[in-house]
XYZ file of N, CA, C and O in Angstrom:
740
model
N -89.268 -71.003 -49.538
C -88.641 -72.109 -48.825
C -89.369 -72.410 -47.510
O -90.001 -73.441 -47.283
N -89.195 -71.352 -46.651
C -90.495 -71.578 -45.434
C -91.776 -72.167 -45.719
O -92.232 -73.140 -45.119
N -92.478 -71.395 -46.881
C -93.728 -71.792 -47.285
C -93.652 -73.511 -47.230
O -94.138 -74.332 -46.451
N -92.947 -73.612 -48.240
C -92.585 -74.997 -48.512
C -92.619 -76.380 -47.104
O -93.094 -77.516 -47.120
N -91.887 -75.605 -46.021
C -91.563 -76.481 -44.548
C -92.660 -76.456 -44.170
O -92.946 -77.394 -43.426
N -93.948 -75.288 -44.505
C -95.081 -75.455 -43.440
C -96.326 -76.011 -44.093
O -97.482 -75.974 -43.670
N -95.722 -76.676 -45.516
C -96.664 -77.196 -46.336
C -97.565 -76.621 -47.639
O -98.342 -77.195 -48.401
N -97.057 -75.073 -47.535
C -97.775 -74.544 -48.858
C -97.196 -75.175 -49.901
O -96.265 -75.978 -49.832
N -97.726 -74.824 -50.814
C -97.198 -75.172 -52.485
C -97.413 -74.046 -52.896
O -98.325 -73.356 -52.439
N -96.542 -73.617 -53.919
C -96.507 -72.541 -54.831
C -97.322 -73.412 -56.270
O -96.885 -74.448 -56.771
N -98.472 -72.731 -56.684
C -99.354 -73.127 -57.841
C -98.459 -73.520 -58.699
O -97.304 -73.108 -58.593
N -98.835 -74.403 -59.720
C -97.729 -74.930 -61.267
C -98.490 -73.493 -61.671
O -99.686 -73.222 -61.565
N -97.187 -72.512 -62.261
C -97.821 -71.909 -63.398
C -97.176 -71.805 -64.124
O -96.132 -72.429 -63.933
N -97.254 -71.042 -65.373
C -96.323 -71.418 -66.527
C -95.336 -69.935 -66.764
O -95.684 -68.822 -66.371
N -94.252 -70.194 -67.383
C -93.150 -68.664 -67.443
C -94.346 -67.177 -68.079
O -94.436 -66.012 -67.692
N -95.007 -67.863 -69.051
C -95.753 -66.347 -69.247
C -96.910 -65.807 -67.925
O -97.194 -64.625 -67.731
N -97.401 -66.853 -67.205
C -98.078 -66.709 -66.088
C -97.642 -65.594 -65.137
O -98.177 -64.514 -64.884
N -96.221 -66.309 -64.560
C -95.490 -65.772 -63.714
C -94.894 -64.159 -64.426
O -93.762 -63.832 -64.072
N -95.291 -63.655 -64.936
C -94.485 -62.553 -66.173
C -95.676 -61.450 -65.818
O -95.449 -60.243 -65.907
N -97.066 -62.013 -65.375
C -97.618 -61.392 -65.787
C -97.905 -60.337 -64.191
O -97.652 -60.850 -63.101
N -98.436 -58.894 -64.278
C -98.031 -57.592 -63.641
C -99.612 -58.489 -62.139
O -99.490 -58.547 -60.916
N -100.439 -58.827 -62.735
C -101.485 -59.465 -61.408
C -100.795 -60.405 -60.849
O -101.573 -60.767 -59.966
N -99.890 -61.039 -60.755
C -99.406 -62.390 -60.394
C -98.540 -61.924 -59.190
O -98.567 -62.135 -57.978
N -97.471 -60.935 -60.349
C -96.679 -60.043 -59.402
C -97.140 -59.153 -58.169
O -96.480 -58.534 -57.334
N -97.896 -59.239 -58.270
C -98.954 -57.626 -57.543
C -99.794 -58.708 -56.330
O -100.120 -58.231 -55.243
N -100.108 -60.304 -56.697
C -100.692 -60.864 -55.633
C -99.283 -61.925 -54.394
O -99.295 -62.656 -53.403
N -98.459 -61.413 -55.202
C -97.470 -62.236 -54.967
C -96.902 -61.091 -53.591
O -96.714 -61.263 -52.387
N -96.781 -59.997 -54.446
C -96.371 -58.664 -53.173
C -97.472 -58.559 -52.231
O -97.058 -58.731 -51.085
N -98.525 -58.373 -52.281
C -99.466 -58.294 -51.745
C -99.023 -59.398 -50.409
O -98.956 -58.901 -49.285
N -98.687 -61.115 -50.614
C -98.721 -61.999 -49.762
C -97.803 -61.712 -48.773
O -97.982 -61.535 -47.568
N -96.566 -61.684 -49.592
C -95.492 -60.939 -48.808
C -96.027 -59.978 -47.594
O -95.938 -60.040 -46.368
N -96.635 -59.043 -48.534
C -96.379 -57.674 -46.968
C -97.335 -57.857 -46.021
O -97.376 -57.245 -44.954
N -98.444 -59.053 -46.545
C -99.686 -59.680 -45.468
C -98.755 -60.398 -44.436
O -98.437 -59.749 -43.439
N -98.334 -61.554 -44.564
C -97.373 -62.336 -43.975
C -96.242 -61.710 -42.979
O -95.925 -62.135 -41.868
N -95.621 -60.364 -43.820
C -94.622 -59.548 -43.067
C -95.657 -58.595 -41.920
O -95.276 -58.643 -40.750
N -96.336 -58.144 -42.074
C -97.149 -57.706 -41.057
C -97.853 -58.613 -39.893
O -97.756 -58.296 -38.707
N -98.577 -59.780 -40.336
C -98.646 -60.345 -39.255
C -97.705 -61.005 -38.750
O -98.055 -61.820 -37.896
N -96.401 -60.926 -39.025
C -95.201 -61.720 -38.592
C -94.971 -60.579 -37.524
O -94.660 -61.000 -36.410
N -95.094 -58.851 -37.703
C -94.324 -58.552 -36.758
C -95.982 -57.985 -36.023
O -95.714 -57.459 -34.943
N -96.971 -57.959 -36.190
C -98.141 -57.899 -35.055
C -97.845 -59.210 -34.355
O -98.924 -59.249 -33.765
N -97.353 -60.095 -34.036
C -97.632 -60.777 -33.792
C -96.123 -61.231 -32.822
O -96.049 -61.831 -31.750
N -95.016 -60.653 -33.723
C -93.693 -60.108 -32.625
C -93.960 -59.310 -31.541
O -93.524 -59.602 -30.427
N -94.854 -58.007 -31.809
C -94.620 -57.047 -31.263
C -96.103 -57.141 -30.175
O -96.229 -56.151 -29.455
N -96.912 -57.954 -30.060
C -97.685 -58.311 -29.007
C -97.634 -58.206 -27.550
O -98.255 -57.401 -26.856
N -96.508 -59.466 -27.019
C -95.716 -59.180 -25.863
C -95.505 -57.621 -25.268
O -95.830 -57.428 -24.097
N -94.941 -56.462 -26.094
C -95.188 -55.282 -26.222
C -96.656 -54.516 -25.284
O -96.610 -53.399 -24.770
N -97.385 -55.076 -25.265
C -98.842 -54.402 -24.902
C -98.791 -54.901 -23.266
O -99.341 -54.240 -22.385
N -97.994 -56.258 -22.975
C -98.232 -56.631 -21.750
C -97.362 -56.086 -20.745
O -97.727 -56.206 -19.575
N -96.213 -55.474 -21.009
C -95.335 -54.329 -20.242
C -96.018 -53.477 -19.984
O -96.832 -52.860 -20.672
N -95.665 -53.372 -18.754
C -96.381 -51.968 -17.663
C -95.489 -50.696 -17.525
O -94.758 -50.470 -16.560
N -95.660 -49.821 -18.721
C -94.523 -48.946 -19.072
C -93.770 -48.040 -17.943
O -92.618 -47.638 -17.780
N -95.176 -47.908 -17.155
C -95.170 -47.266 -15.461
C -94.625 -47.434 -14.833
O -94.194 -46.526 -14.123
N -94.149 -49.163 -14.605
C -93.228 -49.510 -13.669
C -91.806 -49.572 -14.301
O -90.724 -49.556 -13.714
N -92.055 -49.644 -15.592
C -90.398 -49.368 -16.102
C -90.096 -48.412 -15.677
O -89.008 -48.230 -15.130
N -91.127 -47.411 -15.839
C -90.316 -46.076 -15.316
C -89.849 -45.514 -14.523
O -88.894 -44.739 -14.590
N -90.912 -46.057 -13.013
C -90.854 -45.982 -11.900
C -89.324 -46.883 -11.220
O -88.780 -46.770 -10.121
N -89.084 -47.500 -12.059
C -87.953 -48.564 -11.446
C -86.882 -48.130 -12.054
O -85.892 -48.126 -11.322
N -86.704 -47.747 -13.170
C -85.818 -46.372 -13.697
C -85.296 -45.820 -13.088
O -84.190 -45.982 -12.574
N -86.280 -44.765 -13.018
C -86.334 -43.815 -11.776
C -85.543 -43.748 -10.479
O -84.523 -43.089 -10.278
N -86.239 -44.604 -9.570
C -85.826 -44.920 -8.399
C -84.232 -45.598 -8.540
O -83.396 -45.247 -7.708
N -83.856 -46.561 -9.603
C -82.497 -46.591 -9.886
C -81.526 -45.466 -9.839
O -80.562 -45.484 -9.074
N -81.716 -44.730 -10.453
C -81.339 -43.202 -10.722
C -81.220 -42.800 -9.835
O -80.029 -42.717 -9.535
N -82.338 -42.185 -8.614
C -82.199 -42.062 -7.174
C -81.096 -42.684 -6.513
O -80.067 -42.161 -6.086
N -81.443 -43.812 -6.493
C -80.669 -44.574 -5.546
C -79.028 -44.424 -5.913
O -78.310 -44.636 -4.936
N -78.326 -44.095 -7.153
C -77.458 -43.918 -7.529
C -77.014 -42.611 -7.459
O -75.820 -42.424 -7.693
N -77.750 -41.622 -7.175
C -77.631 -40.169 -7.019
C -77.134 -40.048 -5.895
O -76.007 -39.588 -5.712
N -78.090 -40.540 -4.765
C -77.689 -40.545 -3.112
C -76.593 -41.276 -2.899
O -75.921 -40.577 -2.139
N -76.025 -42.235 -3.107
C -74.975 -43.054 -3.197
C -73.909 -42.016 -3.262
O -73.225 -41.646 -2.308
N -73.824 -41.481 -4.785
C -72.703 -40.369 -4.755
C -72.589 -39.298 -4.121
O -71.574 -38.603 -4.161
N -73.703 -39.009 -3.400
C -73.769 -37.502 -2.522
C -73.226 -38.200 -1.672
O -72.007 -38.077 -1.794
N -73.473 -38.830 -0.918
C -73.044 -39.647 0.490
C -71.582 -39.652 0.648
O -70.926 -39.399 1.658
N -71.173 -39.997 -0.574
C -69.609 -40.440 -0.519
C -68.956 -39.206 -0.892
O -68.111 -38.863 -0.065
N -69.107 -38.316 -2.033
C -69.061 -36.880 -2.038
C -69.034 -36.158 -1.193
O -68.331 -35.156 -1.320
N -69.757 -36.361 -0.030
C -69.767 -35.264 1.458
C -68.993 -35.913 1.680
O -68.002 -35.215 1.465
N -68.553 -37.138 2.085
C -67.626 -37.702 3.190
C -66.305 -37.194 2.877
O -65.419 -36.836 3.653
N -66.320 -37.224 1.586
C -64.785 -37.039 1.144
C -64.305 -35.680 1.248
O -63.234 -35.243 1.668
N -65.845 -34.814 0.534
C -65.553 -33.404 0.623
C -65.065 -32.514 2.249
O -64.355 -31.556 2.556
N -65.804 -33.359 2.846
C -65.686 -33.252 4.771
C -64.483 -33.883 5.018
O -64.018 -33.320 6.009
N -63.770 -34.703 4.667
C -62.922 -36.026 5.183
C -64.099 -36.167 6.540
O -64.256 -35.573 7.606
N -64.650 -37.071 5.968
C -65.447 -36.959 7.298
C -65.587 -38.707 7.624
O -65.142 -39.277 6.629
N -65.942 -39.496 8.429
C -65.508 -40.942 8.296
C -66.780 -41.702 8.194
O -66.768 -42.911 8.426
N -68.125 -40.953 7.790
C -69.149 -41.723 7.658
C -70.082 -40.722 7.663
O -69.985 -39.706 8.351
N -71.371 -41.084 6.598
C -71.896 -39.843 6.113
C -73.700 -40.214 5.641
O -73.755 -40.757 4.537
N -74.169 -40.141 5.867
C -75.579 -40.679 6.105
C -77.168 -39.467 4.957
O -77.354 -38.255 5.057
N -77.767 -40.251 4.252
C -78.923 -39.330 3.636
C -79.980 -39.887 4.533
O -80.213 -41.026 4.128
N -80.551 -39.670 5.326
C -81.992 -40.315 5.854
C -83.526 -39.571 5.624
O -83.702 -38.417 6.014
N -84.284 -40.118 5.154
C -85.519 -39.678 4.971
C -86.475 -39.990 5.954
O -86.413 -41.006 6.646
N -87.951 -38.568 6.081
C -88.822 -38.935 6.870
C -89.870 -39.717 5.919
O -90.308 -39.496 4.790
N -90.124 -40.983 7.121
C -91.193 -41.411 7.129
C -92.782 -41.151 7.478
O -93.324 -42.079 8.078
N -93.419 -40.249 7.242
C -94.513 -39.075 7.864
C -95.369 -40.327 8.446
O -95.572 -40.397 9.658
N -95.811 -41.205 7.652
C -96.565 -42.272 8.203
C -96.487 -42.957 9.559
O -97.326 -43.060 10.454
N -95.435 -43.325 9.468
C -94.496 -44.124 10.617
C -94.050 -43.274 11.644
O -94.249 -43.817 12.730
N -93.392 -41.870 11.781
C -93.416 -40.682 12.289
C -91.795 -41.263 12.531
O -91.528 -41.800 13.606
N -90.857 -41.135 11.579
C -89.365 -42.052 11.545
C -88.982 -41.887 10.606
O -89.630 -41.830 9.561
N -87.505 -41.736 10.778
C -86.217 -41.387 10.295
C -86.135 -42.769 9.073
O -86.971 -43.658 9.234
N -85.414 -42.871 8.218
C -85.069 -44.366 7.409
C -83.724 -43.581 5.974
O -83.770 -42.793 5.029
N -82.583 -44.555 6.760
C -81.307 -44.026 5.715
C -81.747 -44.506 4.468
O -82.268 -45.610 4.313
N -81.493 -43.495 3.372
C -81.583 -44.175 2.097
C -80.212 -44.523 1.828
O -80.152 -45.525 1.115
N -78.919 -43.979 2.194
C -77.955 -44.311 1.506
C -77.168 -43.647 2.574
O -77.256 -42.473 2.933
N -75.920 -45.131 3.296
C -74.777 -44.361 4.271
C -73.929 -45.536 3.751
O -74.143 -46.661 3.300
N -72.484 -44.470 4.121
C -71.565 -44.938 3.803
C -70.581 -44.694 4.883
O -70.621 -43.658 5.547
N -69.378 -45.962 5.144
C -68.362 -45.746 5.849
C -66.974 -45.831 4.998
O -66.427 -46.810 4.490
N -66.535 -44.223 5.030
C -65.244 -44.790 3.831
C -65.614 -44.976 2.621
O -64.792 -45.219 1.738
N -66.688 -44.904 2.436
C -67.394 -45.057 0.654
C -67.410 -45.630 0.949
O -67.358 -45.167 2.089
N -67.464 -47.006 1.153
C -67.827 -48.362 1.010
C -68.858 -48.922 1.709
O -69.925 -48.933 1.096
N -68.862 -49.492 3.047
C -69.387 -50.259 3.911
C -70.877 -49.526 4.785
O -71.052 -48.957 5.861
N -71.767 -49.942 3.588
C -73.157 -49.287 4.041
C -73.431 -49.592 4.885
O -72.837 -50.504 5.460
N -74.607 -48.900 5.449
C -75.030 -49.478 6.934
C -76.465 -48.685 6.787
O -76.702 -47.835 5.928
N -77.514 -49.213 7.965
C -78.927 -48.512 7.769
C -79.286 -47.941 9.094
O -79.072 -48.645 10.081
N -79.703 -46.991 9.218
C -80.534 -46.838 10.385
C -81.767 -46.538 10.236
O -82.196 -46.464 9.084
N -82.727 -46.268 11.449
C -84.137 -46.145 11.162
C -84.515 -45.807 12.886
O -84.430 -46.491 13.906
N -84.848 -44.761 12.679
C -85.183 -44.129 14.399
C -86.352 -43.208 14.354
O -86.610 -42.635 13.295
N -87.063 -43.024 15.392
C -87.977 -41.943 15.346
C -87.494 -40.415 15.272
O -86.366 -39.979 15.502
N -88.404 -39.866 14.969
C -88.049 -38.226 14.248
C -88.146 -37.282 16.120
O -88.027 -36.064 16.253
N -88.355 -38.175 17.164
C -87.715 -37.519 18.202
C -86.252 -37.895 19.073
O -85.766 -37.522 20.140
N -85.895 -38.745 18.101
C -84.883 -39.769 18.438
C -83.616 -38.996 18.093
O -83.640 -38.481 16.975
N -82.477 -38.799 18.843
C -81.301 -38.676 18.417
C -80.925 -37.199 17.634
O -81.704 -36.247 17.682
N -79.296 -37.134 16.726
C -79.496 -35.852 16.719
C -79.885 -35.486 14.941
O -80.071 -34.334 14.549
N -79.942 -36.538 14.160
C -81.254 -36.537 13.063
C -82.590 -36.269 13.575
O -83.194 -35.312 13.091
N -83.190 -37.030 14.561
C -84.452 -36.655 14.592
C -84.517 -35.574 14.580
O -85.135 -34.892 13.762
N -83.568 -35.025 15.953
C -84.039 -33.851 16.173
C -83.663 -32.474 15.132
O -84.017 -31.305 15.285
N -83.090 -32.885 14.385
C -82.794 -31.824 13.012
C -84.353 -32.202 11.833
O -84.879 -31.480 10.986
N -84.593 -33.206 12.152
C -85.451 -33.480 10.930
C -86.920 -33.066 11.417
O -87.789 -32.905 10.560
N -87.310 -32.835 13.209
C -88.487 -32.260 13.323
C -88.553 -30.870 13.951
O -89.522 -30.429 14.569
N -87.005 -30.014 13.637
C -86.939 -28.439 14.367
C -86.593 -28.305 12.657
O -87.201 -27.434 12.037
N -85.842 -28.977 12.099
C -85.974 -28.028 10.539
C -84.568 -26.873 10.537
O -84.193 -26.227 9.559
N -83.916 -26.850 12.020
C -82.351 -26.413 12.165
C -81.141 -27.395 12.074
O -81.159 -28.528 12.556
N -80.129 -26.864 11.431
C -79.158 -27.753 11.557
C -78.251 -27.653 13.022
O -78.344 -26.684 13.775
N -77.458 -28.707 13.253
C -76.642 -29.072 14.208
C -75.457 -29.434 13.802
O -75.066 -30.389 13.131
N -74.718 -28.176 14.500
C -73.058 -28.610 14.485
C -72.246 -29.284 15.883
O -72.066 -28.450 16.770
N -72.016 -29.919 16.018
C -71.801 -30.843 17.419
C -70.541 -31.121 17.073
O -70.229 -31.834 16.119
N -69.290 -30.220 18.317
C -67.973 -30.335 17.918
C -67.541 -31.838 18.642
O -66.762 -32.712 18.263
N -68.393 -31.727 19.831
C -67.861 -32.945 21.106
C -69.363 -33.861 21.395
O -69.974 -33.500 22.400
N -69.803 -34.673 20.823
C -71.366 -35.003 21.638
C -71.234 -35.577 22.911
O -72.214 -35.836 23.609
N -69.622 -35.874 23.385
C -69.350 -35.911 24.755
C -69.526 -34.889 25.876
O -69.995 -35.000 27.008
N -69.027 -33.907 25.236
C -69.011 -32.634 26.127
C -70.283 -32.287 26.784
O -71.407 -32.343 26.285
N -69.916 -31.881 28.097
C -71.188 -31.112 28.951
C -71.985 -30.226 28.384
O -73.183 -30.253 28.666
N -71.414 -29.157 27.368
C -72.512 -28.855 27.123
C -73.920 -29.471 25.647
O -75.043 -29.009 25.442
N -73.069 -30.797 24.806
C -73.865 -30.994 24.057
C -73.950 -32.598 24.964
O -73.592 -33.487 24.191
N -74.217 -33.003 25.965
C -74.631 -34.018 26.670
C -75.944 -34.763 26.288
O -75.940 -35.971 26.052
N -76.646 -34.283 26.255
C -78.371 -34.398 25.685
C -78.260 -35.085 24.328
O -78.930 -36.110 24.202
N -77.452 -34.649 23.194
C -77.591 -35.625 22.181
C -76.961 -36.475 22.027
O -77.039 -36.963 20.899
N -75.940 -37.181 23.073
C -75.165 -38.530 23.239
C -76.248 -39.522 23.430
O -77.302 -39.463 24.063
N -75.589 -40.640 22.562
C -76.491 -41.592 22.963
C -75.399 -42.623 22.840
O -74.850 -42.509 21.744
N -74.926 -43.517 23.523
C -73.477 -44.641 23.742
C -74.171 -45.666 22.661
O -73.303 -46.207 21.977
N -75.251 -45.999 22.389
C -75.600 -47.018 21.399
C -75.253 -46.783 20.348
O -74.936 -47.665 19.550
N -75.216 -44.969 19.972
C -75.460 -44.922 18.369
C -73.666 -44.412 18.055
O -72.901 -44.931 17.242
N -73.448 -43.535 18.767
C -72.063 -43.021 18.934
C -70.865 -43.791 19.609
O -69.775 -43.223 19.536
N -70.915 -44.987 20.245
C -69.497 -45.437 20.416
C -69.159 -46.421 19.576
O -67.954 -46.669 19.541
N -70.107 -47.285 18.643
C -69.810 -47.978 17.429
C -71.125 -47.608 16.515
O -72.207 -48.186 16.622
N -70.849 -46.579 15.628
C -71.883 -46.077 14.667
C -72.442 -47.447 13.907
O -72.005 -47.540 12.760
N -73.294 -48.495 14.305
C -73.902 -49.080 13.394
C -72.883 -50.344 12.898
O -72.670 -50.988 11.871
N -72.521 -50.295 13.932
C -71.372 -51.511 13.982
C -70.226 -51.432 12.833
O -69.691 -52.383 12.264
N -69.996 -50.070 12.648
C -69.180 -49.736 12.083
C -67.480 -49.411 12.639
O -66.430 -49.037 12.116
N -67.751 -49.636 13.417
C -66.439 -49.663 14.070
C -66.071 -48.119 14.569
O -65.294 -47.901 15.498
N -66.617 -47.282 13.956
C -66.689 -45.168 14.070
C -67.570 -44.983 15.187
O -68.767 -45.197 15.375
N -66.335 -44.381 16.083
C -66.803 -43.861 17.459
C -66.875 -42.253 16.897
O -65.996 -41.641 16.290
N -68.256 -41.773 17.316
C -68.976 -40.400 16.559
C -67.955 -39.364 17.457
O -67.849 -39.814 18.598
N -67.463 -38.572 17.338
C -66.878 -37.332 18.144
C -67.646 -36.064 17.763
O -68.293 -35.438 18.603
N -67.544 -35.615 16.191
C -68.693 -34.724 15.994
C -69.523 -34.899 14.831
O -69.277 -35.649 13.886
N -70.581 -34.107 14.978
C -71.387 -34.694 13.722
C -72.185 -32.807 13.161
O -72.586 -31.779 13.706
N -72.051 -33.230 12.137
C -72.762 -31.979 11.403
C -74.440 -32.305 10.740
O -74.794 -33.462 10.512
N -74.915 -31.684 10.610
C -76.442 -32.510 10.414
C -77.353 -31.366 9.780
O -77.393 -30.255 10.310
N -78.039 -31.645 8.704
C -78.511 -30.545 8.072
C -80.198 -31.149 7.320
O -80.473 -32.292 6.956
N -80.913 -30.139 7.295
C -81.964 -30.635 7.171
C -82.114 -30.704 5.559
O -81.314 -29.959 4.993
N -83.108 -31.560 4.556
C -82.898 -31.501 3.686
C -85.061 -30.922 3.681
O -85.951 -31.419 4.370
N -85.167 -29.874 2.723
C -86.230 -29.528 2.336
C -86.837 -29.917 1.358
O -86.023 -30.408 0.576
N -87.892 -29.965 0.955
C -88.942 -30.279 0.127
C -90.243 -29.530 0.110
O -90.607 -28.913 1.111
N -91.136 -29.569 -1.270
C -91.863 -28.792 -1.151
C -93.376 -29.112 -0.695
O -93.875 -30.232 -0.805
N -94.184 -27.745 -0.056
C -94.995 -28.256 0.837
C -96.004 -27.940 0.312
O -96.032 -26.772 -0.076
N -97.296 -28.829 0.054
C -98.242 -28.659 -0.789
C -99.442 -27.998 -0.205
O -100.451 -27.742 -0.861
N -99.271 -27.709 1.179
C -100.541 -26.976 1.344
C -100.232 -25.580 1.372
O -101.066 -24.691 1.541
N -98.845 -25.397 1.177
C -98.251 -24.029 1.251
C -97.657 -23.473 0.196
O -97.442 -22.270 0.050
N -97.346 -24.478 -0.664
C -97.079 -24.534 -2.271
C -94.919 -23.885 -1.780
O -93.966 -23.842 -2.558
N -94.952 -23.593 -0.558
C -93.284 -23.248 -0.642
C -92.538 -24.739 -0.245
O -93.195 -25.773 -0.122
N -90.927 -24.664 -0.051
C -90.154 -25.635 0.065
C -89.513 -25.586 1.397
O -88.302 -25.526 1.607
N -90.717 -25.628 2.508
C -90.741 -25.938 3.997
C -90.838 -26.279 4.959
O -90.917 -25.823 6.100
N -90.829 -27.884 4.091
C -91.314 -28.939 4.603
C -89.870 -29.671 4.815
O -88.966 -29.481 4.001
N -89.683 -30.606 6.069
C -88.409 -30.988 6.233
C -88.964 -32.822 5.830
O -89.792 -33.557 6.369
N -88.019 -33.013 4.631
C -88.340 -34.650 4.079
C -87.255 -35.324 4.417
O -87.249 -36.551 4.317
N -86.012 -34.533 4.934
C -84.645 -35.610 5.109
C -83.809 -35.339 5.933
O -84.217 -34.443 6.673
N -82.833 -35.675 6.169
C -81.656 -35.121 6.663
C -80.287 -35.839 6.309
O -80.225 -37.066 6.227
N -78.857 -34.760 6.040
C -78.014 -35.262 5.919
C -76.997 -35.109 7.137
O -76.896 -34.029 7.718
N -76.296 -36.149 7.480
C -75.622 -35.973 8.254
C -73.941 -36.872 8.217
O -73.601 -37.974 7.787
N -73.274 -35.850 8.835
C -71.737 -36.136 8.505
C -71.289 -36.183 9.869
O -70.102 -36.391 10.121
């Protein structure tokens, strides 16, 4: 029937013609020619996907959905009212949130230098910080009124913050002592 729309003709042949086992055999033959270049010719498009970046974008989906739930997971596990993953930037020599949350919900970003504040300073000593008061006299030094009396225009005035370094592994040392992040609650 197709044949027919694109202008072939099927030969006149006669009932003993058509009966016979070569006829049949060139007839299959056309078929599975036709069915093959029907799907080489589907499956082309195929070669021009960059399987790499599927994967890579995969991937990083996955990530990004991982940190999401840690974020909100600490907050909750802490009752804590806002809860932050930030990664170093080695290039840039800077802090950059991958994933914060206020309340689970209402993300927000920051991005500071790795001598900046009391992430930086967890993310370039590689110790964590427990900060009951960042008002108090004696933790005075890591107040900063920009970042702590409206966290990121979040409306969360900081009182204390817990802050922990996140490790990764270090390739000229082959151990996992390299500081790539920090979480902080």
């Amino acid at each position: 029937d197709m044949a027919a729309k694109a202008g072939f003709e099927a030969p006149p042949l006669s009932r003993a013609q058509q009966a016979l086992a070569s006829t049949r055999r060139w007839e299959r033959a056309g078929q599975l020619l036709g069915i093959t270049v029907g799907c080489l010719i589907g499956m082309f498009p195929l070669l021009l996907i960059n399987w790499k970046d599927q994967e890579a974008q995969k991937r990083q989906k996955t990530l990004e959905q991982m940190y999401d739930h840690v974020v909100v997971a600490v907050e909750d596990m802490l009752d804590a009212e806002a809860a932050i993953i930030a990664f170093v930037d080695e290039g840039k020599q800077e802090l950059y949130s991958r994933s914060a949350a206020h309340h689970g919900s209402h993300e927000f970003e920051i991005r500071m230098g790795l001598a900046e504040g009391i992430l930086g300073r967890v993310a370039s000593t590689g110790h964590f910080l427990n900060i009951a008061d960042v008002r108090s006299p004696e933790s005075i030094e890591h107040y900063s009124p920009q970042i702590h009396d409206n966290l990121c225009g979040t409306g969360v005035r900081v009182r204390s913050v817990l802050c922990m370094p996140v490790f990764g592994r270090n390739s000229e040392t082959g151990h996992c002592d390299r500081v790539v992040g920090v979480v902080g609650v």
